[in-house]
PDB file of C-alpha atoms in Angstrom:
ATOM      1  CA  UNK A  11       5.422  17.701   7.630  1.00 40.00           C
ATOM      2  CA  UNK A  12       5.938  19.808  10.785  1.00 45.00           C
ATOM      3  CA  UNK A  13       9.865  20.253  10.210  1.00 55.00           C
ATOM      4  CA  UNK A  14      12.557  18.775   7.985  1.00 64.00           C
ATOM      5  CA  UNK A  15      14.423  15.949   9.955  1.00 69.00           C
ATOM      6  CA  UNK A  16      17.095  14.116   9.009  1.00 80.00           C
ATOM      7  CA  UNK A  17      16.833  10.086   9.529  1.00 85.00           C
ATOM      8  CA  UNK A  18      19.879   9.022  11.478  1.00 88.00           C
ATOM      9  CA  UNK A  19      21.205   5.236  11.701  1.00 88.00           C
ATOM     10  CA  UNK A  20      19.196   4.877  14.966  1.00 92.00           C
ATOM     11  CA  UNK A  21      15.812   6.018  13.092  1.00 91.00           C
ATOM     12  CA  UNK A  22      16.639   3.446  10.109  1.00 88.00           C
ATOM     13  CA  UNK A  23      17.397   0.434  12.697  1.00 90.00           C
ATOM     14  CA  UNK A  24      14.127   0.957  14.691  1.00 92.00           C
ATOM     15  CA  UNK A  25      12.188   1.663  11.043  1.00 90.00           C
ATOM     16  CA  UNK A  26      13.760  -1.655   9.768  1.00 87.00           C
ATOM     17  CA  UNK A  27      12.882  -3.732  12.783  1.00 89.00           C
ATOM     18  CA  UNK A  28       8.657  -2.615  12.529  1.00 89.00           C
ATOM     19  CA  UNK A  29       8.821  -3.177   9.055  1.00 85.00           C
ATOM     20  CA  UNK A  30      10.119  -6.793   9.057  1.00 83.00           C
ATOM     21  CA  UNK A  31       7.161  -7.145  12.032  1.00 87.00           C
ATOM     22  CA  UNK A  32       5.046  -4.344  12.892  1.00 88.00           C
ATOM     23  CA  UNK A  33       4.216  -5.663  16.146  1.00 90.00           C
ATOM     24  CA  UNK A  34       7.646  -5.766  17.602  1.00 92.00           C
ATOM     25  CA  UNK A  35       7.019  -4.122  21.169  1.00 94.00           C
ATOM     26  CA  UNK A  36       9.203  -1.105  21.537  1.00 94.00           C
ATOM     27  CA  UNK A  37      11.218  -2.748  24.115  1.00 95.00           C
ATOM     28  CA  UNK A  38      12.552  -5.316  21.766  1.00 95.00           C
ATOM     29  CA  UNK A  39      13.725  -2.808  19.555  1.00 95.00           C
ATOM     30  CA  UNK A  40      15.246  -1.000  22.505  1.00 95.00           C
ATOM     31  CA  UNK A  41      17.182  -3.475  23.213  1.00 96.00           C
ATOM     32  CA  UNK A  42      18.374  -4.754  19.653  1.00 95.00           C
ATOM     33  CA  UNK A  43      18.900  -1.111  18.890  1.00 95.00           C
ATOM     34  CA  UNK A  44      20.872  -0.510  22.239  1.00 95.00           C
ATOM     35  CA  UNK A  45      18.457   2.718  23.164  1.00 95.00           C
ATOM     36  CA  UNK A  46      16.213   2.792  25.675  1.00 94.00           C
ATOM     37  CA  UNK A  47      12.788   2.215  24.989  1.00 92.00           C
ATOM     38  CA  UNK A  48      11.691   5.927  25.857  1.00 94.00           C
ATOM     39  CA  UNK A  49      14.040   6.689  23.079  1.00 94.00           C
ATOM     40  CA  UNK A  50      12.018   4.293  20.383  1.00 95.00           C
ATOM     41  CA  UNK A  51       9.038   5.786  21.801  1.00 94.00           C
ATOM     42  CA  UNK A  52       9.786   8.990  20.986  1.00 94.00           C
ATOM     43  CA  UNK A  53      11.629   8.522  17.698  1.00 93.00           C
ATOM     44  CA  UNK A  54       8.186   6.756  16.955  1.00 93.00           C
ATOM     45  CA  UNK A  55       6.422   9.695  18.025  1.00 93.00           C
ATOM     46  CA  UNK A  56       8.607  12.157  15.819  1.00 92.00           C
ATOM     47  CA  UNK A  57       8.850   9.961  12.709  1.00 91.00           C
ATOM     48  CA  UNK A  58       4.514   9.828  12.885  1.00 92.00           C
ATOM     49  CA  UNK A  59       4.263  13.610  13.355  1.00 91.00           C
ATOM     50  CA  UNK A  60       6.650  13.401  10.372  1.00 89.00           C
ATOM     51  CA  UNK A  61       3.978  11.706   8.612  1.00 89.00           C
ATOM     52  CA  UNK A  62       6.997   9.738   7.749  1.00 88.00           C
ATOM     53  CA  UNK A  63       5.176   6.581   9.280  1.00 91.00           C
ATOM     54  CA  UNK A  64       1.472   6.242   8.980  1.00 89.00           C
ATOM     55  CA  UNK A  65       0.490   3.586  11.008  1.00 83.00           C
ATOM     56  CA  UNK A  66       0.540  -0.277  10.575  1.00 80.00           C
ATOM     57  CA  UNK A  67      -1.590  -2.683   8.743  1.00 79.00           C
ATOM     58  CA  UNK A  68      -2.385  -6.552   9.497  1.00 79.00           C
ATOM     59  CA  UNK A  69      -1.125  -8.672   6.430  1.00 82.00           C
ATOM     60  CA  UNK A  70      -4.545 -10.918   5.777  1.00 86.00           C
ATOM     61  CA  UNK A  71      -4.585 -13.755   3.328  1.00 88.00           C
ATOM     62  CA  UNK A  72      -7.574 -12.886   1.621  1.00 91.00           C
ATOM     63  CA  UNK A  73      -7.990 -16.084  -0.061  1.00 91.00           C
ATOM     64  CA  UNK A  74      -8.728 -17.850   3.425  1.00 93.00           C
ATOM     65  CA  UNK A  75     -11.457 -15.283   3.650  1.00 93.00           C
ATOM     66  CA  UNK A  76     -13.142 -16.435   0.397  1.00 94.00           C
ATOM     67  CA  UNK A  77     -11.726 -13.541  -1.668  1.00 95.00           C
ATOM     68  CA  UNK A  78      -9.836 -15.746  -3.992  1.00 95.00           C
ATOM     69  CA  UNK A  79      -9.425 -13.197  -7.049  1.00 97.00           C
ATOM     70  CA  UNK A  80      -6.881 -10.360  -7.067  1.00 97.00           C
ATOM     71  CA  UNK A  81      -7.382  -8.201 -10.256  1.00 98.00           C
ATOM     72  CA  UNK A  82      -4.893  -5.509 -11.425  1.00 98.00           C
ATOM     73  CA  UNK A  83      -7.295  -2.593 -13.574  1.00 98.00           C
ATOM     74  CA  UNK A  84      -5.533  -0.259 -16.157  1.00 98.00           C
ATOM     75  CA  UNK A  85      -8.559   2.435 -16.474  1.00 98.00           C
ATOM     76  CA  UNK A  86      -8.070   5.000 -19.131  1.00 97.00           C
ATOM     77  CA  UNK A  87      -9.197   8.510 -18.269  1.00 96.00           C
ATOM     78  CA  UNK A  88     -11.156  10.733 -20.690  1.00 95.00           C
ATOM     79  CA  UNK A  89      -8.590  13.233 -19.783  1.00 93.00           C
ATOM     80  CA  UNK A  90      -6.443  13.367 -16.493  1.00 90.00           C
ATOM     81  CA  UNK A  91      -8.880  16.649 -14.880  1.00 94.00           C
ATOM     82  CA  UNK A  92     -11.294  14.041 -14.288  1.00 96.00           C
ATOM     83  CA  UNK A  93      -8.939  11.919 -12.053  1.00 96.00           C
ATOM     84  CA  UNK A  94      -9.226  13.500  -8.694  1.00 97.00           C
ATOM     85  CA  UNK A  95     -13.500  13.119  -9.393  1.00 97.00           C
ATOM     86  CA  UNK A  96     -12.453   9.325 -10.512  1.00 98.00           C
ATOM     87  CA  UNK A  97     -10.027   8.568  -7.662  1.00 98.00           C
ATOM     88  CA  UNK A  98     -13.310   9.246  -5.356  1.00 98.00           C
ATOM     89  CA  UNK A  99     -15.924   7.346  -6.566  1.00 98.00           C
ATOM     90  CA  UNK A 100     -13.384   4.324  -6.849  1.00 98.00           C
ATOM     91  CA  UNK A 101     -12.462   5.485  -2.959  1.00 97.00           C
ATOM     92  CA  UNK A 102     -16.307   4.059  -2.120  1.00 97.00           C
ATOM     93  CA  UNK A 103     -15.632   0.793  -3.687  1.00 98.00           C
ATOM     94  CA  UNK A 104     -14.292  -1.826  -1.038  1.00 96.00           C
ATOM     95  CA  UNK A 105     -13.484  -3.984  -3.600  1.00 97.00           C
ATOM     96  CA  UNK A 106     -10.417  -1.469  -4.170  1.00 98.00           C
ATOM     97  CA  UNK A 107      -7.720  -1.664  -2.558  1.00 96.00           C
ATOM     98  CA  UNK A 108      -5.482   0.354  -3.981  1.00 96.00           C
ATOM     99  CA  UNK A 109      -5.487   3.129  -6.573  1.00 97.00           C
ATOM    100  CA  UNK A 110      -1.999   4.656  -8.321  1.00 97.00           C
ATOM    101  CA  UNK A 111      -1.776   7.805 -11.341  1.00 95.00           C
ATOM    102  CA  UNK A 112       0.429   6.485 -13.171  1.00 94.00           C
ATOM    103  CA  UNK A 113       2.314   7.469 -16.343  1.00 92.00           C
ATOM    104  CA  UNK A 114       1.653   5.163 -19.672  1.00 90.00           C
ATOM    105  CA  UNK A 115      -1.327   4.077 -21.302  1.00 90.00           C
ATOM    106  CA  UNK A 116      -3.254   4.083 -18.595  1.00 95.00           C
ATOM    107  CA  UNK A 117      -4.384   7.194 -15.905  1.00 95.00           C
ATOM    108  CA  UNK A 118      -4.689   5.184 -13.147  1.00 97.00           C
ATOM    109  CA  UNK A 119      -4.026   1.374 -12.342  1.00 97.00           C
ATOM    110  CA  UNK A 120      -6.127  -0.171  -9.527  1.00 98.00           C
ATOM    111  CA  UNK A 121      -5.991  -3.312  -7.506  1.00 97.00           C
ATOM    112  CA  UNK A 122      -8.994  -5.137  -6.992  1.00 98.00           C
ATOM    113  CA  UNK A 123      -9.809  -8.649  -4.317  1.00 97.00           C
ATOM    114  CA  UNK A 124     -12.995  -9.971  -5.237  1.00 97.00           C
ATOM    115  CA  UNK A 125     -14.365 -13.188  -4.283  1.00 97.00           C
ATOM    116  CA  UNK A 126     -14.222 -14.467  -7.518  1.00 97.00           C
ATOM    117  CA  UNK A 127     -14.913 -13.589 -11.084  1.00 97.00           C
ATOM    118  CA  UNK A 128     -18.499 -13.086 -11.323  1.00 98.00           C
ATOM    119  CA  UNK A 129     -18.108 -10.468  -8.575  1.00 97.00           C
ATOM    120  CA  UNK A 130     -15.059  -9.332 -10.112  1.00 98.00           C
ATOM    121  CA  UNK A 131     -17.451  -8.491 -13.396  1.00 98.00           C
ATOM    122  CA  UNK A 132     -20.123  -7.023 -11.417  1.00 98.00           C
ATOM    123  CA  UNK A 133     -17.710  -4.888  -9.752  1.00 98.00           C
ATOM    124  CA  UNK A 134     -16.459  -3.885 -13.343  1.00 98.00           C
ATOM    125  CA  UNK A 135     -19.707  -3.809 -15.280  1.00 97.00           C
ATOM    126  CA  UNK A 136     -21.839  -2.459 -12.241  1.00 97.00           C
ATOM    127  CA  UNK A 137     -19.885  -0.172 -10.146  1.00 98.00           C
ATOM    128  CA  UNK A 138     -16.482   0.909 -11.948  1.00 98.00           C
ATOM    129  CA  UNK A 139     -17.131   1.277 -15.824  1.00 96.00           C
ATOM    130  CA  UNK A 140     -20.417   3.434 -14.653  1.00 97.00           C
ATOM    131  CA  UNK A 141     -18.339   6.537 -13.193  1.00 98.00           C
ATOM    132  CA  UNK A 142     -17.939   9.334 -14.967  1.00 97.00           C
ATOM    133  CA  UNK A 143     -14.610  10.296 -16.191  1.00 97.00           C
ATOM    134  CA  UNK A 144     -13.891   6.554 -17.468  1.00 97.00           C
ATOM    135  CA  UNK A 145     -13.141   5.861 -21.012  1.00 96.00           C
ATOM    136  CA  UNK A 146     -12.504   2.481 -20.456  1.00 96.00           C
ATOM    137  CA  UNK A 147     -10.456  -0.068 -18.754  1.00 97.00           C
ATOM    138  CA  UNK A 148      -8.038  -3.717 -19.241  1.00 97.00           C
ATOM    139  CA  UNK A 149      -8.082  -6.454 -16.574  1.00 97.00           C
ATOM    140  CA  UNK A 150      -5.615  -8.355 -15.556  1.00 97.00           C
ATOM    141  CA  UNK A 151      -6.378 -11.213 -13.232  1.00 97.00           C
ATOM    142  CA  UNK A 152      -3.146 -12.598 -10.760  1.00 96.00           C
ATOM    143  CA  UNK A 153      -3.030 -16.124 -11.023  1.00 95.00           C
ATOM    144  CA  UNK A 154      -0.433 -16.075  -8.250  1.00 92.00           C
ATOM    145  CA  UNK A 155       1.197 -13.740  -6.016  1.00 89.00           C
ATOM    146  CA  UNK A 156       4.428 -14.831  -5.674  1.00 91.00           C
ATOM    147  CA  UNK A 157       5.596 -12.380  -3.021  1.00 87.00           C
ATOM    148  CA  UNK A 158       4.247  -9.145  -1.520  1.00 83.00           C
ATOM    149  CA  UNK A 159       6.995  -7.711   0.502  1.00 77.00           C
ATOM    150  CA  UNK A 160       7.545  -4.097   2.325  1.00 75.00           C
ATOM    151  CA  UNK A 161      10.867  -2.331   1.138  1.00 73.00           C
ATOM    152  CA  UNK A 162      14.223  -3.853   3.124  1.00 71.00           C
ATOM    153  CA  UNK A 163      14.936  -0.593   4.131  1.00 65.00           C
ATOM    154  CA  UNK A 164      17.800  -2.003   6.568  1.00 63.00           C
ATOM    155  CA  UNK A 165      19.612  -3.508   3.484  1.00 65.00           C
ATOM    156  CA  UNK A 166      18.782  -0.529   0.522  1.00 64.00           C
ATOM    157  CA  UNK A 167      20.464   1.669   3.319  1.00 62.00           C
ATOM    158  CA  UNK A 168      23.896  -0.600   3.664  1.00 65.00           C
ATOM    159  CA  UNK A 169      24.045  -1.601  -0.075  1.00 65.00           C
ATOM    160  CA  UNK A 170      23.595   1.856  -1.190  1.00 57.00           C
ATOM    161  CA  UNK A 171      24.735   3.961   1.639  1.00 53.00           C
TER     162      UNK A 171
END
Protein backbone atom coordinates (compact mmCIF):
# COMPACT_ATOMS: atom_id res chain seq x y z
CA UNK A 1 0.00 0.00 0.00
CA UNK A 2 1.15 3.49 -1.06
CA UNK A 3 -0.49 5.32 2.09
CA UNK A 4 -2.92 4.46 4.88
CA UNK A 5 -6.50 5.69 3.87
CA UNK A 6 -9.35 5.61 5.67
CA UNK A 7 -12.66 4.14 3.80
CA UNK A 8 -15.38 6.72 4.18
CA UNK A 9 -19.29 5.96 3.65
CA UNK A 10 -18.89 7.16 0.02
CA UNK A 11 -15.93 4.49 -0.61
CA UNK A 12 -18.20 1.63 1.07
CA UNK A 13 -21.42 2.65 -1.15
CA UNK A 14 -19.47 2.63 -4.49
CA UNK A 15 -17.45 -0.77 -3.11
CA UNK A 16 -20.93 -2.31 -2.32
CA UNK A 17 -22.54 -1.43 -5.60
CA UNK A 18 -19.34 -3.35 -7.88
CA UNK A 19 -19.51 -6.07 -5.64
CA UNK A 20 -23.24 -6.93 -5.98
CA UNK A 21 -22.30 -6.44 -10.05
CA UNK A 22 -18.92 -5.72 -11.10
CA UNK A 23 -19.94 -4.32 -14.27
CA UNK A 24 -22.00 -1.49 -12.99
CA UNK A 25 -20.68 1.51 -15.24
CA UNK A 26 -19.34 4.22 -13.02
CA UNK A 27 -22.07 6.47 -13.94
CA UNK A 28 -24.68 4.34 -12.34
CA UNK A 29 -22.95 4.40 -9.25
CA UNK A 30 -22.56 8.14 -9.60
CA UNK A 31 -25.75 8.62 -9.61
CA UNK A 32 -27.06 6.08 -6.87
CA UNK A 33 -24.19 7.35 -4.79
CA UNK A 34 -25.10 11.10 -5.51
CA UNK A 35 -21.21 11.90 -6.66
CA UNK A 36 -20.23 12.60 -9.81
CA UNK A 37 -18.83 10.05 -11.83
CA UNK A 38 -15.22 11.70 -11.90
CA UNK A 39 -15.52 11.21 -8.23
CA UNK A 40 -16.17 7.14 -8.57
CA UNK A 41 -13.49 7.26 -11.01
CA UNK A 42 -11.10 8.42 -8.90
CA UNK A 43 -12.11 6.76 -5.64
CA UNK A 44 -11.69 3.66 -8.02
CA UNK A 45 -8.40 4.77 -8.93
CA UNK A 46 -7.25 5.34 -5.19
CA UNK A 47 -8.88 2.24 -3.68
CA UNK A 48 -6.71 0.04 -6.73
CA UNK A 49 -3.45 1.87 -5.95
CA UNK A 50 -4.57 0.83 -2.44
CA UNK A 51 -4.38 -2.59 -3.61
CA UNK A 52 -7.54 -2.48 -1.68
CA UNK A 53 -9.40 -3.65 -4.97
CA UNK A 54 -7.69 -5.96 -7.35
CA UNK A 55 -9.63 -6.11 -10.24
CA UNK A 56 -12.85 -8.05 -11.21
CA UNK A 57 -13.55 -11.55 -12.21
CA UNK A 58 -16.46 -13.06 -14.53
CA UNK A 59 -18.58 -15.56 -12.35
CA UNK A 60 -18.58 -18.79 -14.94
CA UNK A 61 -20.68 -21.83 -14.28
CA UNK A 62 -18.18 -24.28 -14.85
CA UNK A 63 -20.46 -27.11 -15.07
CA UNK A 64 -21.94 -25.68 -18.47
CA UNK A 65 -18.36 -25.85 -19.59
CA UNK A 66 -18.08 -29.62 -18.92
CA UNK A 67 -16.17 -29.17 -15.64
CA UNK A 68 -18.77 -30.83 -13.56
CA UNK A 69 -16.51 -31.78 -10.40
CA UNK A 70 -15.47 -29.25 -7.75
CA UNK A 71 -13.04 -30.94 -5.24
CA UNK A 72 -11.97 -29.35 -1.90
CA UNK A 73 -8.01 -30.95 -1.10
CA UNK A 74 -6.69 -30.93 2.58
CA UNK A 75 -2.79 -31.61 1.67
CA UNK A 76 -0.60 -32.21 4.62
CA UNK A 77 2.85 -30.67 4.47
CA UNK A 78 6.03 -32.54 5.51
CA UNK A 79 6.67 -29.46 7.45
CA UNK A 80 5.28 -25.85 6.73
CA UNK A 81 9.16 -24.54 5.13
CA UNK A 82 8.18 -26.48 2.26
CA UNK A 83 4.90 -24.50 1.63
CA UNK A 84 6.02 -21.50 -0.28
CA UNK A 85 8.04 -24.42 -2.79
CA UNK A 86 4.42 -26.32 -2.61
CA UNK A 87 2.18 -23.27 -3.14
CA UNK A 88 4.24 -23.00 -6.64
CA UNK A 89 4.16 -26.07 -8.21
CA UNK A 90 0.30 -26.24 -7.34
CA UNK A 91 0.36 -22.39 -8.93
CA UNK A 92 1.11 -24.40 -12.53
CA UNK A 93 -1.82 -26.59 -12.12
CA UNK A 94 -5.03 -25.05 -13.87
CA UNK A 95 -6.99 -27.44 -12.34
CA UNK A 96 -6.44 -25.18 -9.07
CA UNK A 97 -8.21 -22.66 -8.42
CA UNK A 98 -7.54 -21.67 -5.30
CA UNK A 99 -4.92 -22.40 -2.65
CA UNK A 100 -5.29 -21.21 1.34
CA UNK A 101 -2.43 -21.98 4.56
CA UNK A 102 -4.51 -22.73 6.81
CA UNK A 103 -4.33 -23.66 10.51
CA UNK A 104 -5.56 -27.45 11.52
CA UNK A 105 -4.71 -30.67 10.26
CA UNK A 106 -3.98 -29.69 7.17
CA UNK A 107 -1.06 -26.97 5.66
CA UNK A 108 -2.89 -25.95 2.95
CA UNK A 109 -6.54 -26.64 1.58
CA UNK A 110 -7.03 -26.32 -2.21
CA UNK A 111 -9.97 -26.10 -4.51
CA UNK A 112 -9.97 -28.07 -7.47
CA UNK A 113 -12.78 -28.03 -10.96
CA UNK A 114 -12.10 -30.94 -12.91
CA UNK A 115 -14.19 -32.33 -15.54
CA UNK A 116 -14.98 -35.18 -13.71
CA UNK A 117 -13.49 -37.80 -11.50
CA UNK A 118 -11.14 -39.64 -13.56
CA UNK A 119 -9.45 -36.29 -14.26
CA UNK A 120 -9.94 -35.34 -10.83
CA UNK A 121 -7.60 -38.66 -9.95
CA UNK A 122 -5.17 -37.97 -12.56
CA UNK A 123 -4.84 -34.57 -11.35
CA UNK A 124 -4.26 -36.14 -7.79
CA UNK A 125 -2.26 -39.23 -8.64
CA UNK A 126 -0.33 -37.54 -11.64
CA UNK A 127 0.33 -33.99 -10.97
CA UNK A 128 -0.37 -33.08 -7.14
CA UNK A 129 0.71 -36.12 -4.86
CA UNK A 130 4.13 -36.06 -7.12
CA UNK A 131 5.48 -32.57 -5.67
CA UNK A 132 7.82 -32.47 -3.29
CA UNK A 133 7.00 -31.22 0.07
CA UNK A 134 3.61 -33.38 0.15
CA UNK A 135 3.02 -35.89 2.78
CA UNK A 136 -0.22 -36.59 1.71
CA UNK A 137 -3.64 -35.35 1.09
CA UNK A 138 -7.94 -36.00 1.81
CA UNK A 139 -10.51 -35.22 -0.91
CA UNK A 140 -13.52 -33.99 -0.58
CA UNK A 141 -15.78 -33.89 -3.59
CA UNK A 142 -18.93 -30.97 -3.54
CA UNK A 143 -21.92 -32.60 -4.46
CA UNK A 144 -23.56 -29.18 -4.57
CA UNK A 145 -22.71 -25.68 -4.19
CA UNK A 146 -25.37 -24.20 -2.63
CA UNK A 147 -24.22 -20.59 -2.80
CA UNK A 148 -20.95 -18.81 -3.63
CA UNK A 149 -21.42 -15.26 -2.66
CA UNK A 150 -18.87 -12.09 -2.31
CA UNK A 151 -19.02 -10.47 1.28
CA UNK A 152 -22.30 -7.90 1.69
CA UNK A 153 -20.04 -5.39 2.58
CA UNK A 154 -23.01 -2.69 2.39
CA UNK A 155 -24.90 -4.66 5.16
CA UNK A 156 -21.63 -6.01 7.57
CA UNK A 157 -20.98 -2.13 7.56
CA UNK A 158 -24.74 -1.04 8.86
CA UNK A 159 -25.26 -4.14 11.12
CA UNK A 160 -21.99 -3.73 12.72
CA UNK A 161 -21.13 -0.15 12.29
Amino acid sequence: MARNYELDDTDRKILALLIDDAKTPYTEIARKVHVSGGTVHVRMARLEELGIVQGATLKIDYQKLGFGVRAFLGIYLQKSSVYEGVVKALREIPEVVSIDFTTGAYGIFARLICRDTNHLREVLHEQIQLIDGIERTETLISLEEAFNRPIQLQQILEDHG
